[in-house]
Amino acid sequence: MIKSMTGFGRAVKELDGYVITVELKSVNHRYFEFSSHCPRQYGFIDEKIKSFVNSRVSRGKIECYIGIDALNTESADVEVNNTLASAYVKALKDIAQTYKLKEDFGASTLSRFQDVLIVKKAEEDEEKIWSLVKEVASQALDKFIAMRTTEGKKLYEDVYSRSSFILECVSFIEERSPQTVKEYNDKLIARVHELIGDVSLDENRIIQEVAIYADKVAVAEETVRLRSHIEQLRDFISGDEAVGRKMDFLVQEINRETNTIGSKCNDVEIARRVVDMKAEIEKIREQIQNIE
């Protein structure tokens, strides 16, 4: 069944000395657009997580947040940037001498200046970190896709219901269209009698005029194509593939056939059905913007 492009999934797990958080959320987008936010030192994960998500998600603007907190901090070292610290000490002394101030700064003061203390962590195994993140990401992605599937079911029900209404209108038009030809025949004969009285009519001429009218207002080809398009639309929403862009094109074709019927018909009742159909088509068009 179709999936929505709106979704959210989050997973948190403690693995091998790390607390890993992966959060995914998405909104509608014409293509697959992905952005990730993770700690700078783990930037190598960005492309890996993008490929991993793209392997299961085809469309949508997706944002991914990754948190990696190491529980074991023994491997971290703090070093002093002595060159920078000396420059700060000299600058502070110059300020004290220039303005006759007491030199009351100490190590704690220096440590607060930017980049005086440098935190260095031991090299981490990138493949190991990625394998841990991937495990948590898989759980988050399962929840994310489950939500998109749930939303997709609602979209399926709505689109299917609207397509049923359109088919009802098509059935009415197919039944009504031949009646309009008969009504035109009767009106034409009545009008001719009104103009020429009881003079005998040229039946062949009447038949010819009615035939021309019938050909002009015939919509059988359009209704057959409409039924075919609706059937294809239902096949799309029943499948598991990403079909949002295909459906967008198909709805354009449905709208085109409906417009043709509207331009051909010369009947108030059919015209009303065409207006109703166009309203439902527009609602379907809006809904498929949410379909993956």
PDB file of N, CA, C and O in Angstrom, residues 141-202:
ATOM      1  N   LEU A 141      14.182   4.024  11.872  1.00  0.00           N
ATOM      2  CA  LEU A 141      13.645   3.974  10.518  1.00  0.00           C
ATOM      3  C   LEU A 141      12.410   3.081  10.446  1.00  0.00           C
ATOM      4  O   LEU A 141      11.460   3.380   9.710  1.00  0.00           O
ATOM      5  N   ASP A 142      12.401   1.997  11.206  1.00  0.00           N
ATOM      6  CA  ASP A 142      11.217   1.132  11.258  1.00  0.00           C
ATOM      7  C   ASP A 142      10.001   1.909  11.763  1.00  0.00           C
ATOM      8  O   ASP A 142       8.899   1.800  11.204  1.00  0.00           O
ATOM      9  N   LYS A 143      10.200   2.689  12.825  1.00  0.00           N
ATOM     10  CA  LYS A 143       9.103   3.493  13.381  1.00  0.00           C
ATOM     11  C   LYS A 143       8.678   4.579  12.395  1.00  0.00           C
ATOM     12  O   LYS A 143       7.484   4.867  12.249  1.00  0.00           O
ATOM     13  N   PHE A 144       9.669   5.174  11.764  1.00  0.00           N
ATOM     14  CA  PHE A 144       9.435   6.226  10.776  1.00  0.00           C
ATOM     15  C   PHE A 144       8.572   5.708   9.620  1.00  0.00           C
ATOM     16  O   PHE A 144       7.569   6.316   9.234  1.00  0.00           O
ATOM     17  N   ILE A 145       8.942   4.557   9.083  1.00  0.00           N
ATOM     18  CA  ILE A 145       8.206   3.968   7.962  1.00  0.00           C
ATOM     19  C   ILE A 145       6.829   3.489   8.402  1.00  0.00           C
ATOM     20  O   ILE A 145       5.856   3.587   7.647  1.00  0.00           O
ATOM     21  N   ALA A 146       6.737   2.986   9.642  1.00  0.00           N
ATOM     22  CA  ALA A 146       5.436   2.541  10.159  1.00  0.00           C
ATOM     23  C   ALA A 146       4.447   3.700  10.198  1.00  0.00           C
ATOM     24  O   ALA A 146       3.271   3.548   9.849  1.00  0.00           O
ATOM     25  N   MET A 147       4.938   4.867  10.609  1.00  0.00           N
ATOM     26  CA  MET A 147       4.060   6.037  10.654  1.00  0.00           C
ATOM     27  C   MET A 147       3.664   6.460   9.251  1.00  0.00           C
ATOM     28  O   MET A 147       2.497   6.790   8.990  1.00  0.00           O
ATOM     29  N   ARG A 148       4.607   6.434   8.314  1.00  0.00           N
ATOM     30  CA  ARG A 148       4.297   6.793   6.926  1.00  0.00           C
ATOM     31  C   ARG A 148       3.295   5.810   6.324  1.00  0.00           C
ATOM     32  O   ARG A 148       2.452   6.179   5.500  1.00  0.00           O
ATOM     33  N   THR A 149       3.387   4.544   6.727  1.00  0.00           N
ATOM     34  CA  THR A 149       2.453   3.531   6.237  1.00  0.00           C
ATOM     35  C   THR A 149       1.053   3.771   6.781  1.00  0.00           C
ATOM     36  O   THR A 149       0.055   3.651   6.052  1.00  0.00           O
ATOM     37  N   THR A 150       0.969   4.115   8.075  1.00  0.00           N
ATOM     38  CA  THR A 150      -0.325   4.417   8.691  1.00  0.00           C
ATOM     39  C   THR A 150      -0.986   5.611   8.013  1.00  0.00           C
ATOM     40  O   THR A 150      -2.182   5.580   7.694  1.00  0.00           O
ATOM     41  N   GLU A 151      -0.197   6.655   7.789  1.00  0.00           N
ATOM     42  CA  GLU A 151      -0.721   7.829   7.101  1.00  0.00           C
ATOM     43  C   GLU A 151      -1.103   7.477   5.656  1.00  0.00           C
ATOM     44  O   GLU A 151      -2.073   7.996   5.109  1.00  0.00           O
ATOM     45  N   GLY A 152      -0.324   6.586   5.041  1.00  0.00           N
ATOM     46  CA  GLY A 152      -0.605   6.160   3.673  1.00  0.00           C
ATOM     47  C   GLY A 152      -1.943   5.447   3.553  1.00  0.00           C
ATOM     48  O   GLY A 152      -2.651   5.587   2.549  1.00  0.00           O
ATOM     49  N   LYS A 153      -2.298   4.677   4.585  1.00  0.00           N
ATOM     50  CA  LYS A 153      -3.584   3.977   4.572  1.00  0.00           C
ATOM     51  C   LYS A 153      -4.740   4.974   4.544  1.00  0.00           C
ATOM     52  O   LYS A 153      -5.737   4.773   3.829  1.00  0.00           O
ATOM     53  N   LYS A 154      -4.596   6.066   5.273  1.00  0.00           N
ATOM     54  CA  LYS A 154      -5.638   7.103   5.271  1.00  0.00           C
ATOM     55  C   LYS A 154      -5.738   7.750   3.892  1.00  0.00           C
ATOM     56  O   LYS A 154      -6.843   8.027   3.405  1.00  0.00           O
ATOM     57  N   LEU A 155      -4.577   7.981   3.277  1.00  0.00           N
ATOM     58  CA  LEU A 155      -4.580   8.560   1.930  1.00  0.00           C
ATOM     59  C   LEU A 155      -5.234   7.607   0.936  1.00  0.00           C
ATOM     60  O   LEU A 155      -5.995   8.027   0.058  1.00  0.00           O
ATOM     61  N   TYR A 156      -4.932   6.314   1.082  1.00  0.00           N
ATOM     62  CA  TYR A 156      -5.524   5.292   0.204  1.00  0.00           C
ATOM     63  C   TYR A 156      -7.046   5.328   0.289  1.00  0.00           C
ATOM     64  O   TYR A 156      -7.745   5.356  -0.739  1.00  0.00           O
ATOM     65  N   GLU A 157      -7.562   5.338   1.505  1.00  0.00           N
ATOM     66  CA  GLU A 157      -9.014   5.317   1.698  1.00  0.00           C
ATOM     67  C   GLU A 157      -9.662   6.563   1.109  1.00  0.00           C
ATOM     68  O   GLU A 157     -10.741   6.492   0.495  1.00  0.00           O
ATOM     69  N   ASP A 158      -9.004   7.703   1.278  1.00  0.00           N
ATOM     70  CA  ASP A 158      -9.570   8.952   0.762  1.00  0.00           C
ATOM     71  C   ASP A 158      -9.570   8.968  -0.768  1.00  0.00           C
ATOM     72  O   ASP A 158     -10.591   9.289  -1.394  1.00  0.00           O
ATOM     73  N   VAL A 159      -8.441   8.617  -1.369  1.00  0.00           N
ATOM     74  CA  VAL A 159      -8.341   8.635  -2.836  1.00  0.00           C
ATOM     75  C   VAL A 159      -9.283   7.598  -3.446  1.00  0.00           C
ATOM     76  O   VAL A 159      -9.948   7.867  -4.459  1.00  0.00           O
ATOM     77  N   TYR A 160      -9.364   6.412  -2.830  1.00  0.00           N
ATOM     78  CA  TYR A 160     -10.244   5.362  -3.359  1.00  0.00           C
ATOM     79  C   TYR A 160     -11.700   5.825  -3.322  1.00  0.00           C
ATOM     80  O   TYR A 160     -12.468   5.624  -4.284  1.00  0.00           O
ATOM     81  N   SER A 161     -12.088   6.457  -2.204  1.00  0.00           N
ATOM     82  CA  SER A 161     -13.465   6.927  -2.068  1.00  0.00           C
ATOM     83  C   SER A 161     -13.787   7.984  -3.122  1.00  0.00           C
ATOM     84  O   SER A 161     -14.865   7.954  -3.746  1.00  0.00           O
ATOM     85  N   ARG A 162     -12.867   8.893  -3.352  1.00  0.00           N
ATOM     86  CA  ARG A 162     -13.097   9.953  -4.337  1.00  0.00           C
ATOM     87  C   ARG A 162     -13.140   9.379  -5.762  1.00  0.00           C
ATOM     88  O   ARG A 162     -13.910   9.846  -6.604  1.00  0.00           O
ATOM     89  N   SER A 163     -12.313   8.371  -6.022  1.00  0.00           N
ATOM     90  CA  SER A 163     -12.340   7.745  -7.348  1.00  0.00           C
ATOM     91  C   SER A 163     -13.669   7.025  -7.580  1.00  0.00           C
ATOM     92  O   SER A 163     -14.172   6.984  -8.712  1.00  0.00           O
ATOM     93  N   SER A 164     -14.247   6.479  -6.508  1.00  0.00           N
ATOM     94  CA  SER A 164     -15.559   5.823  -6.632  1.00  0.00           C
ATOM     95  C   SER A 164     -16.632   6.837  -7.011  1.00  0.00           C
ATOM     96  O   SER A 164     -17.507   6.565  -7.843  1.00  0.00           O
ATOM     97  N   PHE A 165     -16.547   8.010  -6.416  1.00  0.00           N
ATOM     98  CA  PHE A 165     -17.516   9.062  -6.746  1.00  0.00           C
ATOM     99  C   PHE A 165     -17.386   9.469  -8.214  1.00  0.00           C
ATOM    100  O   PHE A 165     -18.383   9.676  -8.912  1.00  0.00           O
ATOM    101  N   ILE A 166     -16.141   9.586  -8.676  1.00  0.00           N
ATOM    102  CA  ILE A 166     -15.912   9.953 -10.082  1.00  0.00           C
ATOM    103  C   ILE A 166     -16.515   8.898 -11.008  1.00  0.00           C
ATOM    104  O   ILE A 166     -17.138   9.223 -12.021  1.00  0.00           O
ATOM    105  N   LEU A 167     -16.353   7.608 -10.657  1.00  0.00           N
ATOM    106  CA  LEU A 167     -16.920   6.539 -11.484  1.00  0.00           C
ATOM    107  C   LEU A 167     -18.445   6.597 -11.505  1.00  0.00           C
ATOM    108  O   LEU A 167     -19.077   6.291 -12.530  1.00  0.00           O
ATOM    109  N   GLU A 168     -19.042   6.982 -10.372  1.00  0.00           N
ATOM    110  CA  GLU A 168     -20.496   7.141 -10.339  1.00  0.00           C
ATOM    111  C   GLU A 168     -20.931   8.234 -11.324  1.00  0.00           C
ATOM    112  O   GLU A 168     -21.935   8.089 -12.034  1.00  0.00           O
ATOM    113  N   CYS A 169     -20.170   9.305 -11.365  1.00  0.00           N
ATOM    114  CA  CYS A 169     -20.471  10.398 -12.302  1.00  0.00           C
ATOM    115  C   CYS A 169     -20.301   9.938 -13.745  1.00  0.00           C
ATOM    116  O   CYS A 169     -21.096  10.296 -14.627  1.00  0.00           O
ATOM    117  N   VAL A 170     -19.261   9.127 -13.987  1.00  0.00           N
ATOM    118  CA  VAL A 170     -19.030   8.596 -15.333  1.00  0.00           C
ATOM    119  C   VAL A 170     -20.211   7.728 -15.766  1.00  0.00           C
ATOM    120  O   VAL A 170     -20.691   7.816 -16.905  1.00  0.00           O
ATOM    121  N   SER A 171     -20.700   6.889 -14.854  1.00  0.00           N
ATOM    122  CA  SER A 171     -21.849   6.032 -15.168  1.00  0.00           C
ATOM    123  C   SER A 171     -23.078   6.874 -15.510  1.00  0.00           C
ATOM    124  O   SER A 171     -23.822   6.566 -16.450  1.00  0.00           O
ATOM    125  N   PHE A 172     -23.277   7.942 -14.756  1.00  0.00           N
ATOM    126  CA  PHE A 172     -24.417   8.840 -15.033  1.00  0.00           C
ATOM    127  C   PHE A 172     -24.266   9.466 -16.422  1.00  0.00           C
ATOM    128  O   PHE A 172     -25.230   9.528 -17.189  1.00  0.00           O
ATOM    129  N   ILE A 173     -23.069   9.910 -16.756  1.00  0.00           N
ATOM    130  CA  ILE A 173     -22.835  10.550 -18.056  1.00  0.00           C
ATOM    131  C   ILE A 173     -23.058   9.562 -19.194  1.00  0.00           C
ATOM    132  O   ILE A 173     -23.658   9.896 -20.227  1.00  0.00           O
ATOM    133  N   GLU A 174     -22.586   8.314 -18.994  1.00  0.00           N
ATOM    134  CA  GLU A 174     -22.769   7.284 -20.027  1.00  0.00           C
ATOM    135  C   GLU A 174     -24.253   6.993 -20.253  1.00  0.00           C
ATOM    136  O   GLU A 174     -24.682   6.723 -21.381  1.00  0.00           O
ATOM    137  N   GLU A 175     -25.029   7.049 -19.185  1.00  0.00           N
ATOM    138  CA  GLU A 175     -26.467   6.790 -19.303  1.00  0.00           C
ATOM    139  C   GLU A 175     -27.205   8.007 -19.849  1.00  0.00           C
ATOM    140  O   GLU A 175     -28.148   7.884 -20.643  1.00  0.00           O
ATOM    141  N   ARG A 176     -26.763   9.162 -19.443  1.00  0.00           N
ATOM    142  CA  ARG A 176     -27.453  10.396 -19.816  1.00  0.00           C
ATOM    143  C   ARG A 176     -27.145  10.839 -21.248  1.00  0.00           C
ATOM    144  O   ARG A 176     -28.019  11.382 -21.943  1.00  0.00           O
ATOM    145  N   SER A 177     -25.943  10.602 -21.722  1.00  0.00           N
ATOM    146  CA  SER A 177     -25.516  11.119 -23.023  1.00  0.00           C
ATOM    147  C   SER A 177     -26.439  10.710 -24.178  1.00  0.00           C
ATOM    148  O   SER A 177     -26.830  11.556 -24.992  1.00  0.00           O
ATOM    149  N   PRO A 178     -26.833   9.434 -24.313  1.00  0.00           N
ATOM    150  CA  PRO A 178     -27.757   9.064 -25.417  1.00  0.00           C
ATOM    151  C   PRO A 178     -29.115   9.761 -25.296  1.00  0.00           C
ATOM    152  O   PRO A 178     -29.756  10.078 -26.308  1.00  0.00           O
ATOM    153  N   GLN A 179     -29.537  10.023 -24.062  1.00  0.00           N
ATOM    154  CA  GLN A 179     -30.824  10.689 -23.870  1.00  0.00           C
ATOM    155  C   GLN A 179     -30.788  12.117 -24.411  1.00  0.00           C
ATOM    156  O   GLN A 179     -31.785  12.633 -24.928  1.00  0.00           O
ATOM    157  N   THR A 180     -29.624  12.761 -24.294  1.00  0.00           N
ATOM    158  CA  THR A 180     -29.521  14.137 -24.793  1.00  0.00           C
ATOM    159  C   THR A 180     -29.694  14.188 -26.309  1.00  0.00           C
ATOM    160  O   THR A 180     -30.217  15.171 -26.851  1.00  0.00           O
ATOM    161  N   VAL A 181     -29.261  13.120 -26.996  1.00  0.00           N
ATOM    162  CA  VAL A 181     -29.427  13.068 -28.457  1.00  0.00           C
ATOM    163  C   VAL A 181     -30.904  12.947 -28.811  1.00  0.00           C
ATOM    164  O   VAL A 181     -31.404  13.633 -29.718  1.00  0.00           O
ATOM    165  N   LYS A 182     -31.612  12.071 -28.090  1.00  0.00           N
ATOM    166  CA  LYS A 182     -33.060  11.916 -28.338  1.00  0.00           C
ATOM    167  C   LYS A 182     -33.791  13.223 -28.041  1.00  0.00           C
ATOM    168  O   LYS A 182     -34.688  13.634 -28.802  1.00  0.00           O
ATOM    169  N   GLU A 183     -33.418  13.874 -26.958  1.00  0.00           N
ATOM    170  CA  GLU A 183     -34.067  15.140 -26.607  1.00  0.00           C
ATOM    171  C   GLU A 183     -33.799  16.200 -27.678  1.00  0.00           C
ATOM    172  O   GLU A 183     -34.665  17.006 -28.002  1.00  0.00           O
ATOM    173  N   TYR A 184     -32.572  16.180 -28.213  1.00  0.00           N
ATOM    174  CA  TYR A 184     -32.247  17.126 -29.290  1.00  0.00           C
ATOM    175  C   TYR A 184     -33.102  16.840 -30.520  1.00  0.00           C
ATOM    176  O   TYR A 184     -33.595  17.770 -31.182  1.00  0.00           O
ATOM    177  N   ASN A 185     -33.303  15.564 -30.843  1.00  0.00           N
ATOM    178  CA  ASN A 185     -34.134  15.161 -31.988  1.00  0.00           C
ATOM    179  C   ASN A 185     -35.563  15.676 -31.821  1.00  0.00           C
ATOM    180  O   ASN A 185     -36.148  16.255 -32.740  1.00  0.00           O
ATOM    181  N   ASP A 186     -36.110  15.461 -30.621  1.00  0.00           N
ATOM    182  CA  ASP A 186     -37.489  15.901 -30.359  1.00  0.00           C
ATOM    183  C   ASP A 186     -37.610  17.422 -30.423  1.00  0.00           C
ATOM    184  O   ASP A 186     -38.573  17.963 -30.987  1.00  0.00           O
ATOM    185  N   LYS A 187     -36.621  18.117 -29.862  1.00  0.00           N
ATOM    186  CA  LYS A 187     -36.661  19.581 -29.881  1.00  0.00           C
ATOM    187  C   LYS A 187     -36.516  20.121 -31.301  1.00  0.00           C
ATOM    188  O   LYS A 187     -37.157  21.104 -31.669  1.00  0.00           O
ATOM    189  N   LEU A 188     -35.686  19.460 -32.087  1.00  0.00           N
ATOM    190  CA  LEU A 188     -35.478  19.907 -33.467  1.00  0.00           C
ATOM    191  C   LEU A 188     -36.753  19.764 -34.282  1.00  0.00           C
ATOM    192  O   LEU A 188     -37.147  20.678 -35.028  1.00  0.00           O
ATOM    193  N   ILE A 189     -37.406  18.622 -34.129  1.00  0.00           N
ATOM    194  CA  ILE A 189     -38.658  18.399 -34.863  1.00  0.00           C
ATOM    195  C   ILE A 189     -39.716  19.412 -34.422  1.00  0.00           C
ATOM    196  O   ILE A 189     -40.429  19.997 -35.247  1.00  0.00           O
ATOM    197  N   ALA A 190     -39.815  19.635 -33.118  1.00  0.00           N
ATOM    198  CA  ALA A 190     -40.798  20.592 -32.592  1.00  0.00           C
ATOM    199  C   ALA A 190     -40.522  21.997 -33.111  1.00  0.00           C
ATOM    200  O   ALA A 190     -41.446  22.743 -33.454  1.00  0.00           O
ATOM    201  N   ARG A 191     -39.244  22.349 -33.166  1.00  0.00           N
ATOM    202  CA  ARG A 191     -38.866  23.689 -33.635  1.00  0.00           C
ATOM    203  C   ARG A 191     -39.198  23.873 -35.119  1.00  0.00           C
ATOM    204  O   ARG A 191     -39.692  24.938 -35.528  1.00  0.00           O
ATOM    205  N   VAL A 192     -38.939  22.832 -35.910  1.00  0.00           N
ATOM    206  CA  VAL A 192     -39.230  22.916 -37.347  1.00  0.00           C
ATOM    207  C   VAL A 192     -40.731  23.063 -37.569  1.00  0.00           C
ATOM    208  O   VAL A 192     -41.183  23.874 -38.386  1.00  0.00           O
ATOM    209  N   HIS A 193     -41.533  22.266 -36.845  1.00  0.00           N
ATOM    210  CA  HIS A 193     -42.992  22.375 -36.949  1.00  0.00           C
ATOM    211  C   HIS A 193     -43.462  23.769 -36.573  1.00  0.00           C
ATOM    212  O   HIS A 193     -44.390  24.321 -37.168  1.00  0.00           O
ATOM    213  N   GLU A 194     -42.794  24.324 -35.555  1.00  0.00           N
ATOM    214  CA  GLU A 194     -43.160  25.667 -35.097  1.00  0.00           C
ATOM    215  C   GLU A 194     -42.916  26.705 -36.199  1.00  0.00           C
ATOM    216  O   GLU A 194     -43.672  27.674 -36.337  1.00  0.00           O
ATOM    217  N   LEU A 195     -41.861  26.462 -36.967  1.00  0.00           N
ATOM    218  CA  LEU A 195     -41.491  27.433 -38.001  1.00  0.00           C
ATOM    219  C   LEU A 195     -42.280  27.264 -39.298  1.00  0.00           C
ATOM    220  O   LEU A 195     -42.631  28.247 -39.951  1.00  0.00           O
ATOM    221  N   ILE A 196     -42.527  25.994 -39.695  1.00  0.00           N
ATOM    222  CA  ILE A 196     -43.148  25.773 -41.016  1.00  0.00           C
ATOM    223  C   ILE A 196     -44.546  25.180 -40.942  1.00  0.00           C
ATOM    224  O   ILE A 196     -45.175  24.902 -41.962  1.00  0.00           O
ATOM    225  N   GLY A 197     -45.028  24.982 -39.740  1.00  0.00           N
ATOM    226  CA  GLY A 197     -46.394  24.494 -39.591  1.00  0.00           C
ATOM    227  C   GLY A 197     -46.514  23.023 -39.928  1.00  0.00           C
ATOM    228  O   GLY A 197     -45.649  22.217 -39.587  1.00  0.00           O
ATOM    229  N   ASP A 198     -47.593  22.672 -40.652  1.00  0.00           N
ATOM    230  CA  ASP A 198     -47.900  21.269 -40.938  1.00  0.00           C
ATOM    231  C   ASP A 198     -47.271  20.768 -42.224  1.00  0.00           C
ATOM    232  O   ASP A 198     -47.589  19.664 -42.700  1.00  0.00           O
ATOM    233  N   VAL A 199     -46.406  21.554 -42.816  1.00  0.00           N
ATOM    234  CA  VAL A 199     -45.738  21.106 -44.038  1.00  0.00           C
ATOM    235  C   VAL A 199     -44.901  19.879 -43.723  1.00  0.00           C
ATOM    236  O   VAL A 199     -44.257  19.800 -42.671  1.00  0.00           O
ATOM    237  N   SER A 200     -44.904  18.892 -44.635  1.00  0.00           N
ATOM    238  CA  SER A 200     -44.158  17.653 -44.389  1.00  0.00           C
ATOM    239  C   SER A 200     -42.666  17.931 -44.211  1.00  0.00           C
ATOM    240  O   SER A 200     -42.091  18.785 -44.874  1.00  0.00           O
ATOM    241  N   LEU A 201     -42.084  17.166 -43.305  1.00  0.00           N
ATOM    242  CA  LEU A 201     -40.668  17.367 -42.974  1.00  0.00           C
ATOM    243  C   LEU A 201     -39.771  16.513 -43.865  1.00  0.00           C
ATOM    244  O   LEU A 201     -40.167  15.437 -44.312  1.00  0.00           O
ATOM    245  N   ASP A 202     -38.574  16.995 -44.080  1.00  0.00           N
ATOM    246  CA  ASP A 202     -37.551  16.212 -44.775  1.00  0.00           C
ATOM    247  C   ASP A 202     -36.853  15.349 -43.719  1.00  0.00           C
ATOM    248  O   ASP A 202     -35.936  15.798 -43.023  1.00  0.00           O
TER     249      ASP A 202
END
